[in-house]
Structure formats: structure tokens, C-alpha cells
Short mmCIF file of C-alpha atoms in Angstrom, two decimals:
data_model
loop_
_atom_site.label_atom_id
_atom_site.label_comp_id
_atom_site.label_asym_id
_atom_site.label_seq_id
_atom_site.Cartn_x
_atom_site.Cartn_y
_atom_site.Cartn_z
CA LEU A 1 0.02 0.03 -0.02
CA VAL A 2 2.74 2.49 0.93
CA CYS A 3 4.93 1.50 -1.86
CA GLY A 4 2.23 1.35 -4.57
CA ILE A 5 -0.01 4.17 -3.48
CA GLY A 6 1.76 6.24 -0.79
CA ALA A 7 0.70 7.57 2.56
CA SER A 8 -0.83 10.95 3.46
CA SER A 9 0.08 12.87 6.52
CA TRP A 10 -1.88 12.59 9.67
CA LEU A 11 -2.85 16.34 9.09
CA LYS A 12 -4.83 15.27 5.93
CA MET A 13 -6.12 12.04 7.54
CA PRO A 14 -5.88 12.01 11.32
CA TYR A 15 -5.46 8.56 13.00
CA ASN A 16 -8.69 7.23 14.49
CA PRO A 17 -8.08 3.99 16.46
CA ILE A 18 -11.84 3.06 16.21
CA ASP A 19 -12.20 3.56 12.49
CA HIS A 20 -10.34 1.27 10.08
CA THR A 21 -12.76 1.26 7.27
CA THR A 22 -13.24 4.95 6.13
CA TRP A 23 -11.25 5.77 3.00
CA PRO A 24 -9.51 9.18 2.62
CA SER A 25 -10.71 12.48 1.27
CA GLU A 26 -9.54 13.58 -2.18
CA GLU A 27 -7.12 15.99 -0.51
CA ALA A 28 -5.50 13.00 1.29
CA TRP A 29 -5.43 10.83 -1.81
CA SER A 30 -3.69 13.74 -3.58
CA GLU A 31 -0.98 14.02 -0.98
CA ALA A 32 -0.30 10.31 -0.68
CA PRO A 33 1.70 9.97 -3.97
CA LEU A 34 4.36 12.39 -2.58
CA TYR A 35 5.22 9.78 0.17
CA ARG A 36 5.72 6.37 -1.50
CA GLY A 37 8.01 3.64 -0.41
CA ASN A 38 10.65 2.28 -2.73
CA THR A 39 10.57 -1.47 -2.02
CA SER A 40 8.07 -4.24 -2.48
CA GLY A 41 7.87 -4.94 1.11
CA TYR A 42 9.53 -4.60 4.58
CA GLU A 43 13.24 -5.29 5.28
CA SER A 44 14.53 -6.22 8.65
CA MET A 45 17.59 -5.06 10.66
CA TRP A 46 19.10 -7.04 13.63
CA LEU A 47 19.83 -4.84 16.63
CA GLY A 48 21.80 -7.11 18.87
CA THR A 49 25.22 -5.41 18.79
CA ASP A 50 26.66 -1.99 19.21
CA GLU A 51 27.63 -1.97 15.49
CA ALA A 52 23.96 -2.76 14.64
CA LEU A 53 22.80 0.23 16.73
CA VAL A 54 25.24 2.51 14.77
CA ASN A 55 23.62 1.21 11.60
CA LEU A 56 20.26 2.03 12.94
CA LYS A 57 21.24 5.57 13.95
CA ASN A 58 22.62 6.11 10.53
CA TRP A 59 19.38 4.98 9.06
CA ILE A 60 17.35 7.39 11.24
CA ALA A 61 19.75 10.23 10.58
CA SER A 62 19.30 9.80 6.74
CA ASP A 63 15.55 10.92 7.10
CA HIS A 64 14.17 7.26 7.50
CA VAL A 65 12.15 5.66 10.24
CA ALA A 66 11.85 2.02 11.50
CA VAL A 67 9.23 0.03 13.07
CA ILE A 68 9.55 -2.13 16.18
CA SER A 69 7.19 -4.61 18.03
CA ILE A 70 6.83 -3.87 21.67
CA ASP A 71 4.83 -4.76 24.77
CA ALA A 72 2.24 -2.10 25.27
CA ASN A 73 1.27 -3.58 28.59
CA GLN A 74 4.49 -2.21 30.00
CA TYR A 75 3.96 1.45 29.32
CA ALA A 76 3.16 1.82 33.01
CA LYS A 77 6.85 1.01 33.78
CA LEU A 78 8.11 3.96 31.87
CA SER A 79 10.20 6.28 34.06
CA SER A 80 9.19 9.77 35.02
CA GLU A 81 11.14 10.84 31.77
CA ASP A 82 9.36 8.22 29.77
CA ILE A 83 12.34 5.91 29.34
CA TRP A 84 12.40 2.16 29.19
CA THR A 85 15.65 0.61 30.34
CA LEU A 86 16.95 -2.98 30.92
CA ASP A 87 15.61 -2.60 34.47
CA SER A 88 12.05 -1.60 33.54
CA TYR A 89 11.43 -3.39 30.27
CA VAL A 90 11.74 -6.95 31.17
CA ASN A 91 10.43 -10.10 29.44
CA PRO A 92 8.41 -8.25 26.87
CA ALA A 93 5.75 -9.80 24.66
CA THR A 94 5.12 -8.37 21.19
CA ASN A 95 1.70 -6.87 20.71
CA HIS A 96 1.97 -3.27 19.38
CA ALA A 97 3.96 -1.61 16.63
CA ASN A 98 5.72 1.62 17.35
CA THR A 99 8.05 3.81 15.17
CA ILE A 100 11.61 4.87 15.88
CA VAL A 101 11.85 8.49 14.91
CA GLY A 102 15.11 9.70 16.45
CA TYR A 103 17.89 9.12 18.98
CA ASN A 104 19.80 10.98 21.56
CA ASP A 105 23.36 10.08 22.72
CA SER A 106 23.23 12.52 25.60
CA ILE A 107 20.08 11.53 27.35
CA GLY A 108 21.09 10.03 30.71
CA TYR A 109 19.38 7.43 33.01
CA THR A 110 20.32 4.85 35.63
CA GLU A 111 20.46 1.25 34.24
CA GLN A 112 21.64 -1.80 36.15
CA GLY A 113 23.05 0.44 38.80
CA GLN A 114 25.14 2.65 36.45
CA LEU A 115 24.71 6.05 34.95
CA ARG A 116 24.41 5.50 31.20
CA TYR A 117 23.61 7.48 28.20
CA GLY A 118 21.82 7.15 24.87
CA ALA A 119 18.37 6.19 23.76
CA PHE A 120 16.08 5.94 20.78
CA LYS A 121 12.97 8.19 20.56
CA ILE A 122 9.88 6.17 19.83
CA ALA A 123 6.43 7.42 18.53
CA ASN A 124 3.37 5.68 19.73
CA SER A 125 0.40 5.70 17.29
CA TRP A 126 -1.89 6.24 20.23
CA GLY A 127 -0.67 9.79 20.40
CA VAL A 128 -0.75 11.94 23.50
CA GLY A 129 -2.57 10.16 26.38
CA GLY A 130 -2.64 8.57 29.81
CA TRP A 131 -0.20 5.79 28.77
CA GLU A 132 2.85 8.19 29.11
CA LYS A 133 4.23 10.55 31.82
CA ILE A 134 5.22 13.47 29.48
CA PRO A 135 2.28 14.26 27.16
CA ASP A 136 3.99 14.28 23.75
CA GLY A 137 3.05 10.98 22.25
CA CYS A 138 6.54 9.62 22.36
CA TYR A 139 8.92 7.88 24.78
CA TRP A 140 12.51 6.49 24.93
CA ILE A 141 14.12 3.08 24.82
CA SER A 142 17.74 2.85 26.12
CA TYR A 143 20.37 1.46 23.81
CA GLY A 144 20.87 -1.52 26.04
CA ALA A 145 17.10 -2.27 25.98
CA MET A 146 17.06 -1.94 22.33
CA LYS A 147 19.78 -4.39 21.79
CA GLN A 148 18.56 -7.00 24.39
CA ARG A 149 14.86 -6.59 24.67
CA VAL A 150 13.66 -5.25 21.28
CA LYS A 151 16.52 -6.96 19.16
CA SER A 152 15.18 -6.14 15.75
CA CYS A 153 13.32 -3.53 13.63
CA MET A 154 11.61 -3.50 10.22
CA PHE A 155 11.64 -0.75 7.58
CA TYR A 156 11.17 0.01 3.97
CA ARG A 157 13.28 2.30 1.73
CA ASP A 158 11.61 5.75 1.03
CA ARG A 159 11.56 7.83 -2.10
CA ILE A 160 13.12 10.95 -0.63
CA GLY A 161 12.00 14.01 -2.51
CA TYR A 162 9.83 11.99 -4.84
CA THR A 163 7.55 13.96 -7.28
CA PRO A 164 4.79 12.14 -9.17
CA LYS A 165 4.90 12.76 -12.97
CA LEU A 166 1.48 11.19 -13.80
CA LEU A 167 -1.62 10.72 -11.82
CA SER A 168 -4.94 9.10 -12.50
CA LYS A 169 -8.27 10.30 -11.01
CA PHE A 170 -11.49 8.20 -10.78
CA ARG A 171 -14.61 7.84 -8.65
CA ILE A 172 -16.61 4.66 -8.11
CA ASP A 173 -20.13 4.31 -6.66
CA HIS A 174 -20.44 0.77 -5.32
CA THR A 175 -21.52 -0.65 -1.88
CA ARG A 176 -18.76 -3.20 -1.62
CA ARG A 177 -15.20 -2.09 -2.49
CA ARG A 178 -13.85 -5.72 -2.45
CA GLU A 179 -16.12 -6.64 -5.34
CA CYS A 180 -14.53 -4.20 -7.80
CA ASP A 181 -11.35 -5.09 -9.64
CA ILE A 182 -9.79 -1.88 -10.62
CA LEU A 183 -7.07 -1.79 -13.28
CA ILE A 184 -5.66 1.49 -14.57
CA GLY A 185 -4.12 1.38 -18.05
CA ILE A 186 -2.75 3.69 -20.70
CA GLY A 187 -3.40 3.22 -24.35
CA SER A 188 -6.36 1.30 -25.93
CA HIS A 189 -8.86 -0.60 -23.63
CA THR A 190 -8.12 -3.94 -25.36
CA SER A 191 -4.39 -3.49 -25.71
CA PRO A 192 -2.84 -1.04 -23.16
CA PHE A 193 0.76 -0.02 -23.34
CA ALA A 194 0.93 -0.32 -19.52
CA THR A 195 -1.34 -1.20 -16.63
CA LYS A 196 -1.14 -0.88 -12.80
CA SER A 197 -3.62 -2.54 -10.44
CA PHE A 198 -5.23 -0.52 -7.73
CA SER A 199 -7.22 -3.46 -6.28
CA SER A 200 -4.15 -5.57 -5.65
CA LEU A 201 -2.71 -2.84 -3.34
CA VAL A 202 -5.66 -2.49 -1.01
CA ASP A 203 -8.48 -4.66 0.07
CA GLY A 204 -11.52 -2.46 0.44
CA GLY A 205 -13.65 -4.86 2.40
CA ASP A 206 -17.42 -4.97 2.41
CA GLN A 207 -17.71 -1.22 2.62
CA PRO A 208 -18.87 1.46 0.11
CA PHE A 209 -16.45 3.62 -1.80
CA CYS A 210 -15.59 7.02 -0.55
CA PRO A 211 -17.98 9.73 -2.00
CA ASN A 212 -14.98 11.64 -3.43
CA ASN A 213 -12.36 11.18 -6.20
CA ILE A 214 -9.50 8.72 -5.76
CA ILE A 215 -5.98 9.97 -6.91
CA PHE A 216 -3.69 7.15 -7.91
CA ASP A 217 -0.07 7.54 -8.84
CA VAL A 218 0.72 5.97 -12.26
CA THR A 219 4.15 7.57 -12.77
CA GLU A 220 5.17 4.03 -13.88
CA PHE A 221 3.27 4.80 -17.19
CA LYS A 222 5.53 7.72 -18.01
CA ALA A 223 7.74 5.80 -20.33
CA ALA A 224 4.70 4.52 -22.20
CA VAL A 225 3.23 7.99 -22.94
CA PRO A 226 3.62 8.87 -26.59
CA THR A 227 5.92 11.84 -27.20
#
């Protein structure tokens, strides 16, 4: 979905934890092509060594993010500064995805009886709420806890500075999105020069289509456009 269509900002389509069926507005569809991934799926990164953490920091510093699976039942163990350490984040399960958005080599905390420094900044999709001590929607995981408790992350490669060259616009009135097989093509209907499937990228479920236009990036067709 992210690589084939893109993802709009939360400003254009705010996160709603109780609504997973509503499709975006035309404004959000229009913004999504600006933020497309550049791989066919997730890649993974092992985080069990100091060298691996350096690789992760380099990845974050190059305007990327990464996803980790954490134990949301342990948010109550966050320190007053919203930090998980090896002492507070113990025997975690994996039941919730969070996003690594930054790091700070200077942030200090006590871990295993020692003053240590360095932690990754994590964004929680729940946003600001009672799960945290400092109301900013984020928390920290110490470098040690990242290596020994979290151990791995997933990511996909981004198209930094991507600008779509060709967009399609369509609107469909149907009560069940899943029943529609949508294929966009360029050229004649019977023998197109190129095609791109919309339906293969998103399963609409047994819900009606959005009442607005859908904007779909078909920059892949650019080479097939007659000059």
C-alpha cells in the first residue's frame, strides 16, 4: 500500500483508533503519492550489537524511520522521563507496533546500577494520552534495552523528494469495495501500453467507496506516454 499508492500525512487524514474502514478524502489521496516507499515490502535489521545500533542511527539520521514490535502492557513501567531501560522493560511480549523517529546520545538514566547515556525516541500511534508521563505521544528506549529486549526492527526504503509525474483520477459508486477489480491502463482498452492494479494494493472490504475522487499515482506509465 505505501509503496504502490503512498501515505498521506496525519494532518490530511488523522489517525482514528476506532475507525479502520473509512477511506481518505480527495485531499489526502492527492498528498499520498508524494510519500511512496521504494521497495516491494519490509526489510529487517538485527539490533543485537553496538555496530547494529550505529547502523540504525545512521538509518534514522538519513531521514528514514523504522518499526519495532513492543509490549504495550509495560507502558506503566516508563520512568518519569518516559524511558524504558533494561531494568524496567523486562520479558516483553510483542503486541503493538511503534516507530523509531530519532535518537539522543546525551540523554542520561540509571540502568543496572550505572549512569548510562543514549536512547532511541519512539512514537506511539496512540498519540498523547494517559499511557505516558510526559504528554508528547513519544517515549525513549535505552540503547541496552533496544539491543537486548527489542532486538530487531523493520523498515522499507523511502523515495526521498519524490515527485509524481503522472496521476489518475477516478470515482466509483459501489456498496462493496472488495467486489471491484480496478485496473488502470494507458493506451487502448483492449491492448494497453501499460497497466497498474489498484485493487491488488488495497482490500476495500465490504464497505462502500468514498464519496470523492481517488487519486492514484501512475508515474510508472510515463515511459509509455507517446511523445
